[in-house]
Structure formats: C-alpha cells, structure tokens
Amino acid sequence: MNPETTTIDLAPSLADIVRTRPSHAQATGWAAETLRTAMDAGALTPGSKLAEEHLAATLGVSRNTLRAAFTLLEAQNLVERIPNRGVFVANPGPQQVADLFIERWAIQAAALDVAPAGPIPQAHRALERAEEARERGSVTGMAGANQDFHRALVDHAGSARLTRAMLRILAEMRLLFFSQVTVPGFHAPYVERNAHLLNLIESGQREAARTYLRNYLVASRDKFLRRQADS
C-alpha cells in the first residue's frame, strides 16, 4: 500500500459519510468521530495522508478544529504525525500489533471473569452474520461480524469502562484488518473458533474458555505478525 495515498482520492466516500452524520455542535469531537467512522468503513485506510486543507473543507470545519480532532485521534493511536510530512492514518507495526493484543487479552479476560452466566444473544447474532458473510465471501462482512462478536462478549460483563476500552481496541484492530487482510481465507476459520468459544462460555466452562481465548488471541497475533513480515 502506498503510504502517500491522499484523502483527495477518497473524498467521495468521506463526503457521503459526512452527509449521514448528525449536526456538529461540538465540532472537534464530531470531526474526530466522523474520521473514525470513515476509517472503520475503509474510506480512510492505513497509511493514507490526511490532507488538512481538503479534509477541513470536506468536513466543513476550520483547520484549527481539524488539528484538534487529529490530536484526539492520535491519543487513540488511530493517526500518526510524521515530521515534515504531515498526519497519516496509523499503520500499526509489529511492536504496536504485539502491544495491542496484550491489551486486548487483558480487557477480554477481565470481561470473561466478571460476566454473569447465561446466554449472550448479541454474540449469537454476530455469529449468524459471520456465517452469512462467509457464504458470500465478504471479507469486510466477516471482519465486522468478528468485531461485533468480541464486543458482545465484553458488553456482557456489564461494565461501561470495559466496553469503552474494547471499542478503542476494536478501532485499532479495524486498521489491522484493512492494512493486512484482503482475502476471505484469513477470516473464515474464526467463525468456528468464535462459535466454540461462545459454547464454552455459555456452558459454564469458564476456565476452559479463558484458556481457549488466550490461545486464540496468541494465534491471531502471530498470524498478523507473519503477514506483516511477508508483506
């Protein structure tokens, strides 16, 4: 992927997103959230240069507001400033990937430890969407359903703080998918793995679920790192 890809090439998709967003009384937060939505939708991909003048015009905000939005996104590891070059959508390297999975394990393990027993309907719905996406060969569909599945597991813990932390992690994970994964075969195995994990959780096998989740995340991390090394 060309690290100098600019947002000008992606403007129509970003403009569509802007039109669907609610009015922005809090301009900085609105601009940051709109850019986050564009990243999640693939309109702004890892390594894309965020051309300040063009983005400010597309979003309908001042350049000072846009810079403040960049600061918010930088704190969330979603953009990076490169001296003398500008601001780019983050393209996580090996160290960032490894660190991201450490944090993800900490959050998901904590959620698993405190979650109440019982069914998790949102996780089942995410699995159904994943299966449908796999049948269609939809990479983005499987990736999105996978993220919804893991969010559902954390939501089930009933902790707003854990959910907020997981949402931040999932935003970074989305960048990983867009930067490294382009073929359905990468995602397809996770449909069965997620189904097995959910069965362990709902059947009360908490320790087995914890061990399975850890091995699952380690394998996923290593798969991403191998793809980065080969690219």
PDB file of C-alpha atoms in Angstrom:
ATOM      1  CA  MET A   1       0.000   0.000   0.000  1.00  0.00           C
ATOM      2  CA  ASN A   2       1.320   3.403  -0.964  1.00  0.00           C
ATOM      3  CA  PRO A   3       1.913   5.385   2.266  1.00  0.00           C
ATOM      4  CA  GLU A   4       1.398   8.621   0.347  1.00  0.00           C
ATOM      5  CA  THR A   5      -2.195   7.816  -0.695  1.00  0.00           C
ATOM      6  CA  THR A   6      -4.111  11.020  -0.046  1.00  0.00           C
ATOM      7  CA  THR A   7      -7.595  11.678   1.237  1.00  0.00           C
ATOM      8  CA  ILE A   8      -8.385  13.513  -2.009  1.00  0.00           C
ATOM      9  CA  ASP A   9      -8.720  10.141  -3.745  1.00  0.00           C
ATOM     10  CA  LEU A  10     -11.136   9.023  -1.023  1.00  0.00           C
ATOM     11  CA  ALA A  11     -13.173  12.240  -0.748  1.00  0.00           C
ATOM     12  CA  PRO A  12     -16.447  10.995  -2.298  1.00  0.00           C
ATOM     13  CA  SER A  13     -16.746   8.217   0.281  1.00  0.00           C
ATOM     14  CA  LEU A  14     -15.806  10.559   3.102  1.00  0.00           C
ATOM     15  CA  ALA A  15     -18.278  13.151   1.814  1.00  0.00           C
ATOM     16  CA  ASP A  16     -21.022  10.519   1.863  1.00  0.00           C
ATOM     17  CA  ILE A  17     -20.168   9.747   5.481  1.00  0.00           C
ATOM     18  CA  VAL A  18     -20.248  13.441   6.402  1.00  0.00           C
ATOM     19  CA  ARG A  19     -23.757  13.766   4.949  1.00  0.00           C
ATOM     20  CA  THR A  20     -25.036  10.920   7.129  1.00  0.00           C
ATOM     21  CA  ARG A  21     -23.594  12.283  10.365  1.00  0.00           C
ATOM     22  CA  PRO A  22     -25.745  14.370  12.759  1.00  0.00           C
ATOM     23  CA  SER A  23     -25.152  18.096  13.123  1.00  0.00           C
ATOM     24  CA  HIS A  24     -21.939  19.001  14.913  1.00  0.00           C
ATOM     25  CA  ALA A  25     -22.433  21.371  17.804  1.00  0.00           C
ATOM     26  CA  GLN A  26     -19.219  20.036  19.382  1.00  0.00           C
ATOM     27  CA  ALA A  27     -17.091  20.457  16.277  1.00  0.00           C
ATOM     28  CA  THR A  28     -13.841  18.835  17.444  1.00  0.00           C
ATOM     29  CA  GLY A  29     -15.477  15.694  18.810  1.00  0.00           C
ATOM     30  CA  TRP A  30     -17.760  15.482  15.775  1.00  0.00           C
ATOM     31  CA  ALA A  31     -14.828  15.769  13.363  1.00  0.00           C
ATOM     32  CA  ALA A  32     -12.846  13.100  15.233  1.00  0.00           C
ATOM     33  CA  GLU A  33     -15.827  10.736  15.330  1.00  0.00           C
ATOM     34  CA  THR A  34     -16.537  11.283  11.621  1.00  0.00           C
ATOM     35  CA  LEU A  35     -12.935  10.478  10.722  1.00  0.00           C
ATOM     36  CA  ARG A  36     -13.110   7.402  12.976  1.00  0.00           C
ATOM     37  CA  THR A  37     -16.257   6.303  11.132  1.00  0.00           C
ATOM     38  CA  ALA A  38     -14.502   6.806   7.800  1.00  0.00           C
ATOM     39  CA  MET A  39     -11.593   4.646   8.981  1.00  0.00           C
ATOM     40  CA  ASP A  40     -13.990   1.954  10.171  1.00  0.00           C
ATOM     41  CA  ALA A  41     -15.747   1.985   6.786  1.00  0.00           C
ATOM     42  CA  GLY A  42     -12.477   1.777   4.869  1.00  0.00           C
ATOM     43  CA  ALA A  43     -12.844   5.250   3.350  1.00  0.00           C
ATOM     44  CA  LEU A  44      -9.615   6.283   5.082  1.00  0.00           C
ATOM     45  CA  THR A  45      -7.171   3.393   5.017  1.00  0.00           C
ATOM     46  CA  PRO A  46      -3.908   2.762   6.922  1.00  0.00           C
ATOM     47  CA  GLY A  47      -1.091   4.895   5.570  1.00  0.00           C
ATOM     48  CA  SER A  48      -3.433   7.430   3.946  1.00  0.00           C
ATOM     49  CA  LYS A  49      -2.220  11.013   4.245  1.00  0.00           C
ATOM     50  CA  LEU A  50      -4.794  13.266   5.879  1.00  0.00           C
ATOM     51  CA  ALA A  51      -4.582  16.361   3.678  1.00  0.00           C
ATOM     52  CA  GLU A  52      -5.528  19.131   6.082  1.00  0.00           C
ATOM     53  CA  GLU A  53      -6.968  21.736   3.711  1.00  0.00           C
ATOM     54  CA  HIS A  54      -9.066  19.257   1.765  1.00  0.00           C
ATOM     55  CA  LEU A  55     -10.341  17.461   4.866  1.00  0.00           C
ATOM     56  CA  ALA A  56     -11.322  20.707   6.575  1.00  0.00           C
ATOM     57  CA  ALA A  57     -13.356  21.681   3.513  1.00  0.00           C
ATOM     58  CA  THR A  58     -14.970  18.241   3.225  1.00  0.00           C
ATOM     59  CA  LEU A  59     -15.925  18.185   6.902  1.00  0.00           C
ATOM     60  CA  GLY A  60     -16.964  21.827   6.947  1.00  0.00           C
ATOM     61  CA  VAL A  61     -14.768  22.709   9.940  1.00  0.00           C
ATOM     62  CA  SER A  62     -11.847  25.057  10.489  1.00  0.00           C
ATOM     63  CA  ARG A  63      -8.294  23.821  10.178  1.00  0.00           C
ATOM     64  CA  ASN A  64      -7.772  24.535  13.892  1.00  0.00           C
ATOM     65  CA  THR A  65     -10.749  22.295  14.699  1.00  0.00           C
ATOM     66  CA  LEU A  66      -9.371  19.599  12.414  1.00  0.00           C
ATOM     67  CA  ARG A  67      -5.972  19.776  14.121  1.00  0.00           C
ATOM     68  CA  ALA A  68      -7.671  19.362  17.490  1.00  0.00           C
ATOM     69  CA  ALA A  69      -9.509  16.323  16.096  1.00  0.00           C
ATOM     70  CA  PHE A  70      -6.171  14.902  14.927  1.00  0.00           C
ATOM     71  CA  THR A  71      -4.880  15.278  18.493  1.00  0.00           C
ATOM     72  CA  LEU A  72      -7.821  13.249  19.823  1.00  0.00           C
ATOM     73  CA  LEU A  73      -7.259  10.528  17.230  1.00  0.00           C
ATOM     74  CA  GLU A  74      -3.514  10.476  17.891  1.00  0.00           C
ATOM     75  CA  ALA A  75      -4.208   9.805  21.575  1.00  0.00           C
ATOM     76  CA  GLN A  76      -6.270   6.796  20.448  1.00  0.00           C
ATOM     77  CA  ASN A  77      -3.417   5.518  18.221  1.00  0.00           C
ATOM     78  CA  LEU A  78      -5.534   5.985  15.092  1.00  0.00           C
ATOM     79  CA  VAL A  79      -3.362   8.609  13.390  1.00  0.00           C
ATOM     80  CA  GLU A  80       0.325   9.431  13.486  1.00  0.00           C
ATOM     81  CA  ARG A  81       2.205  12.667  12.851  1.00  0.00           C
ATOM     82  CA  ILE A  82       5.351  12.312  10.773  1.00  0.00           C
ATOM     83  CA  PRO A  83       7.688  15.333  10.996  1.00  0.00           C
ATOM     84  CA  ASN A  84       7.903  17.330   7.762  1.00  0.00           C
ATOM     85  CA  ARG A  85       5.367  15.040   6.075  1.00  0.00           C
ATOM     86  CA  GLY A  86       2.050  15.515   7.845  1.00  0.00           C
ATOM     87  CA  VAL A  87      -0.621  13.412   9.537  1.00  0.00           C
ATOM     88  CA  PHE A  88      -1.410   9.873   8.365  1.00  0.00           C
ATOM     89  CA  VAL A  89      -3.898   7.181   9.276  1.00  0.00           C
ATOM     90  CA  ALA A  90      -1.962   4.830  11.559  1.00  0.00           C
ATOM     91  CA  ASN A  91      -0.438   1.731  10.010  1.00  0.00           C
ATOM     92  CA  PRO A  92       0.449  -0.446  13.044  1.00  0.00           C
ATOM     93  CA  GLY A  93       3.892  -2.025  13.002  1.00  0.00           C
ATOM     94  CA  PRO A  94       4.976  -5.270  14.724  1.00  0.00           C
ATOM     95  CA  GLN A  95       5.550  -3.693  18.156  1.00  0.00           C
ATOM     96  CA  GLN A  96       2.172  -1.950  18.039  1.00  0.00           C
ATOM     97  CA  VAL A  97       0.468  -5.185  16.987  1.00  0.00           C
ATOM     98  CA  ALA A  98       2.035  -7.149  19.849  1.00  0.00           C
ATOM     99  CA  ASP A  99       1.114  -4.454  22.377  1.00  0.00           C
ATOM    100  CA  LEU A 100      -2.428  -4.236  21.027  1.00  0.00           C
ATOM    101  CA  PHE A 101      -3.002  -7.942  21.599  1.00  0.00           C
ATOM    102  CA  ILE A 102      -1.630  -7.726  25.148  1.00  0.00           C
ATOM    103  CA  GLU A 103      -4.174  -5.029  25.942  1.00  0.00           C
ATOM    104  CA  ARG A 104      -6.939  -6.899  24.169  1.00  0.00           C
ATOM    105  CA  TRP A 105      -6.253 -10.025  26.232  1.00  0.00           C
ATOM    106  CA  ALA A 106      -6.332  -8.021  29.460  1.00  0.00           C
ATOM    107  CA  ILE A 107      -9.711  -6.492  28.590  1.00  0.00           C
ATOM    108  CA  GLN A 108     -11.371  -9.649  27.309  1.00  0.00           C
ATOM    109  CA  ALA A 109     -10.059 -11.811  30.137  1.00  0.00           C
ATOM    110  CA  ALA A 110     -11.359  -9.309  32.692  1.00  0.00           C
ATOM    111  CA  ALA A 111     -14.760  -9.267  30.990  1.00  0.00           C
ATOM    112  CA  LEU A 112     -14.865 -13.054  30.966  1.00  0.00           C
ATOM    113  CA  ASP A 113     -14.026 -13.201  34.676  1.00  0.00           C
ATOM    114  CA  VAL A 114     -16.845 -10.887  35.784  1.00  0.00           C
ATOM    115  CA  ALA A 115     -19.562 -11.638  33.220  1.00  0.00           C
ATOM    116  CA  PRO A 116     -22.730 -13.291  34.551  1.00  0.00           C
ATOM    117  CA  ALA A 117     -23.703 -16.797  33.496  1.00  0.00           C
ATOM    118  CA  GLY A 118     -26.277 -17.214  30.781  1.00  0.00           C
ATOM    119  CA  PRO A 119     -26.799 -16.807  27.044  1.00  0.00           C
ATOM    120  CA  ILE A 120     -25.327 -13.915  25.064  1.00  0.00           C
ATOM    121  CA  PRO A 121     -27.872 -13.148  22.299  1.00  0.00           C
ATOM    122  CA  GLN A 122     -25.780 -10.411  20.665  1.00  0.00           C
ATOM    123  CA  ALA A 123     -22.900 -12.839  20.213  1.00  0.00           C
ATOM    124  CA  HIS A 124     -25.216 -15.359  18.535  1.00  0.00           C
ATOM    125  CA  ARG A 125     -26.475 -12.686  16.146  1.00  0.00           C
ATOM    126  CA  ALA A 126     -22.896 -11.732  15.294  1.00  0.00           C
ATOM    127  CA  LEU A 127     -22.107 -15.381  14.571  1.00  0.00           C
ATOM    128  CA  GLU A 128     -25.088 -15.605  12.223  1.00  0.00           C
ATOM    129  CA  ARG A 129     -23.876 -12.540  10.327  1.00  0.00           C
ATOM    130  CA  ALA A 130     -20.374 -14.019  10.144  1.00  0.00           C
ATOM    131  CA  GLU A 131     -21.709 -17.242   8.643  1.00  0.00           C
ATOM    132  CA  GLU A 132     -23.738 -15.317   6.072  1.00  0.00           C
ATOM    133  CA  ALA A 133     -20.708 -13.187   5.187  1.00  0.00           C
ATOM    134  CA  ARG A 134     -18.539 -16.292   4.815  1.00  0.00           C
ATOM    135  CA  GLU A 135     -21.036 -17.786   2.379  1.00  0.00           C
ATOM    136  CA  ARG A 136     -20.855 -14.581   0.321  1.00  0.00           C
ATOM    137  CA  GLY A 137     -17.063 -14.457   0.580  1.00  0.00           C
ATOM    138  CA  SER A 138     -17.331 -10.988   2.113  1.00  0.00           C
ATOM    139  CA  VAL A 139     -14.082 -10.016   3.844  1.00  0.00           C
ATOM    140  CA  THR A 140     -15.478  -6.833   5.368  1.00  0.00           C
ATOM    141  CA  GLY A 141     -18.635  -8.667   6.437  1.00  0.00           C
ATOM    142  CA  MET A 142     -16.669 -11.345   8.281  1.00  0.00           C
ATOM    143  CA  ALA A 143     -14.314  -8.794   9.831  1.00  0.00           C
ATOM    144  CA  GLY A 144     -17.198  -6.648  11.035  1.00  0.00           C
ATOM    145  CA  ALA A 145     -19.121  -9.604  12.441  1.00  0.00           C
ATOM    146  CA  ASN A 146     -15.992 -10.833  14.221  1.00  0.00           C
ATOM    147  CA  GLN A 147     -15.576  -7.467  15.903  1.00  0.00           C
ATOM    148  CA  ASP A 148     -19.264  -7.390  16.856  1.00  0.00           C
ATOM    149  CA  PHE A 149     -18.887 -10.858  18.393  1.00  0.00           C
ATOM    150  CA  HIS A 150     -15.999  -9.870  20.641  1.00  0.00           C
ATOM    151  CA  ARG A 151     -17.665  -6.620  21.595  1.00  0.00           C
ATOM    152  CA  ALA A 152     -20.753  -8.618  22.626  1.00  0.00           C
ATOM    153  CA  LEU A 153     -18.621 -10.770  24.936  1.00  0.00           C
ATOM    154  CA  VAL A 154     -17.236  -7.667  26.638  1.00  0.00           C
ATOM    155  CA  ASP A 155     -20.637  -5.933  26.750  1.00  0.00           C
ATOM    156  CA  HIS A 156     -21.991  -8.984  28.585  1.00  0.00           C
ATOM    157  CA  ALA A 157     -19.758  -8.109  31.551  1.00  0.00           C
ATOM    158  CA  GLY A 158     -21.939  -5.058  32.159  1.00  0.00           C
ATOM    159  CA  SER A 159     -19.008  -2.670  32.629  1.00  0.00           C
ATOM    160  CA  ALA A 160     -19.179   0.623  30.731  1.00  0.00           C
ATOM    161  CA  ARG A 161     -15.447   1.126  31.300  1.00  0.00           C
ATOM    162  CA  LEU A 162     -14.535  -2.248  29.807  1.00  0.00           C
ATOM    163  CA  THR A 163     -16.834  -1.592  26.858  1.00  0.00           C
ATOM    164  CA  ARG A 164     -15.224   1.797  26.186  1.00  0.00           C
ATOM    165  CA  ALA A 165     -11.764   0.250  26.359  1.00  0.00           C
ATOM    166  CA  MET A 166     -12.830  -2.526  23.988  1.00  0.00           C
ATOM    167  CA  LEU A 167     -14.281  -0.053  21.487  1.00  0.00           C
ATOM    168  CA  ARG A 168     -10.926   1.722  21.356  1.00  0.00           C
ATOM    169  CA  ILE A 169      -9.126  -1.581  20.833  1.00  0.00           C
ATOM    170  CA  LEU A 170     -11.554  -2.621  18.097  1.00  0.00           C
ATOM    171  CA  ALA A 171     -10.958   0.654  16.245  1.00  0.00           C
ATOM    172  CA  GLU A 172      -7.246  -0.172  16.138  1.00  0.00           C
ATOM    173  CA  MET A 173      -7.991  -3.771  15.167  1.00  0.00           C
ATOM    174  CA  ARG A 174     -10.019  -2.487  12.232  1.00  0.00           C
ATOM    175  CA  LEU A 175      -6.913  -0.723  10.942  1.00  0.00           C
ATOM    176  CA  LEU A 176      -5.041  -4.025  11.156  1.00  0.00           C
ATOM    177  CA  PHE A 177      -7.663  -5.753   9.037  1.00  0.00           C
ATOM    178  CA  PHE A 178      -7.517  -3.057   6.380  1.00  0.00           C
ATOM    179  CA  SER A 179      -3.718  -2.937   6.342  1.00  0.00           C
ATOM    180  CA  GLN A 180      -3.040  -6.676   6.201  1.00  0.00           C
ATOM    181  CA  VAL A 181      -6.065  -8.731   5.274  1.00  0.00           C
ATOM    182  CA  THR A 182      -7.581  -8.838   1.794  1.00  0.00           C
ATOM    183  CA  VAL A 183      -8.687 -12.440   1.293  1.00  0.00           C
ATOM    184  CA  PRO A 184     -11.673 -14.337   2.773  1.00  0.00           C
ATOM    185  CA  GLY A 185      -9.483 -17.272   3.821  1.00  0.00           C
ATOM    186  CA  PHE A 186      -7.926 -15.205   6.601  1.00  0.00           C
ATOM    187  CA  HIS A 187     -11.244 -14.675   8.376  1.00  0.00           C
ATOM    188  CA  ALA A 188     -13.158 -17.884   7.642  1.00  0.00           C
ATOM    189  CA  PRO A 189     -11.589 -20.037  10.428  1.00  0.00           C
ATOM    190  CA  TYR A 190     -12.604 -17.517  13.073  1.00  0.00           C
ATOM    191  CA  VAL A 191     -16.290 -18.278  12.533  1.00  0.00           C
ATOM    192  CA  GLU A 192     -15.883 -21.781  14.009  1.00  0.00           C
ATOM    193  CA  ARG A 193     -13.449 -20.583  16.655  1.00  0.00           C
ATOM    194  CA  ASN A 194     -15.894 -17.943  17.830  1.00  0.00           C
ATOM    195  CA  ALA A 195     -18.711 -20.494  17.927  1.00  0.00           C
ATOM    196  CA  HIS A 196     -16.579 -22.835  20.047  1.00  0.00           C
ATOM    197  CA  LEU A 197     -15.577 -20.026  22.402  1.00  0.00           C
ATOM    198  CA  LEU A 198     -19.205 -18.998  22.851  1.00  0.00           C
ATOM    199  CA  ASN A 199     -20.203 -22.588  23.596  1.00  0.00           C
ATOM    200  CA  LEU A 200     -17.543 -22.840  26.315  1.00  0.00           C
ATOM    201  CA  ILE A 201     -18.690 -19.578  27.901  1.00  0.00           C
ATOM    202  CA  GLU A 202     -22.415 -20.325  27.825  1.00  0.00           C
ATOM    203  CA  SER A 203     -21.951 -23.868  29.116  1.00  0.00           C
ATOM    204  CA  GLY A 204     -20.185 -22.535  32.205  1.00  0.00           C
ATOM    205  CA  GLN A 205     -16.701 -23.797  31.320  1.00  0.00           C
ATOM    206  CA  ARG A 206     -15.093 -20.519  32.309  1.00  0.00           C
ATOM    207  CA  GLU A 207     -11.516 -21.735  32.816  1.00  0.00           C
ATOM    208  CA  ALA A 208     -11.582 -23.656  29.544  1.00  0.00           C
ATOM    209  CA  ALA A 209     -12.980 -20.560  27.825  1.00  0.00           C
ATOM    210  CA  ARG A 210     -10.214 -18.415  29.325  1.00  0.00           C
ATOM    211  CA  THR A 211      -7.506 -20.794  28.099  1.00  0.00           C
ATOM    212  CA  TYR A 212      -9.113 -21.066  24.668  1.00  0.00           C
ATOM    213  CA  LEU A 213      -9.410 -17.285  24.366  1.00  0.00           C
ATOM    214  CA  ARG A 214      -5.759 -16.766  25.268  1.00  0.00           C
ATOM    215  CA  ASN A 215      -4.587 -19.338  22.721  1.00  0.00           C
ATOM    216  CA  TYR A 216      -6.976 -17.832  20.161  1.00  0.00           C
ATOM    217  CA  LEU A 217      -5.540 -14.331  20.607  1.00  0.00           C
ATOM    218  CA  VAL A 218      -1.929 -15.539  20.567  1.00  0.00           C
ATOM    219  CA  ALA A 219      -2.567 -17.400  17.302  1.00  0.00           C
ATOM    220  CA  SER A 220      -4.293 -14.353  15.820  1.00  0.00           C
ATOM    221  CA  ARG A 221      -1.418 -12.082  16.846  1.00  0.00           C
ATOM    222  CA  ASP A 222       1.161 -14.423  15.344  1.00  0.00           C
ATOM    223  CA  LYS A 223      -0.837 -14.633  12.111  1.00  0.00           C
ATOM    224  CA  PHE A 224      -0.865 -10.857  11.760  1.00  0.00           C
ATOM    225  CA  LEU A 225       2.857 -10.648  12.504  1.00  0.00           C
ATOM    226  CA  ARG A 226       3.663 -13.303   9.888  1.00  0.00           C
ATOM    227  CA  ARG A 227       1.650 -11.439   7.277  1.00  0.00           C
ATOM    228  CA  GLN A 228       3.477  -8.221   8.123  1.00  0.00           C
ATOM    229  CA  ALA A 229       6.840  -9.960   7.818  1.00  0.00           C
ATOM    230  CA  ASP A 230       5.868 -11.396   4.428  1.00  0.00           C
ATOM    231  CA  SER A 231       4.481  -8.140   3.017  1.00  0.00           C
TER     232      SER A 231
END
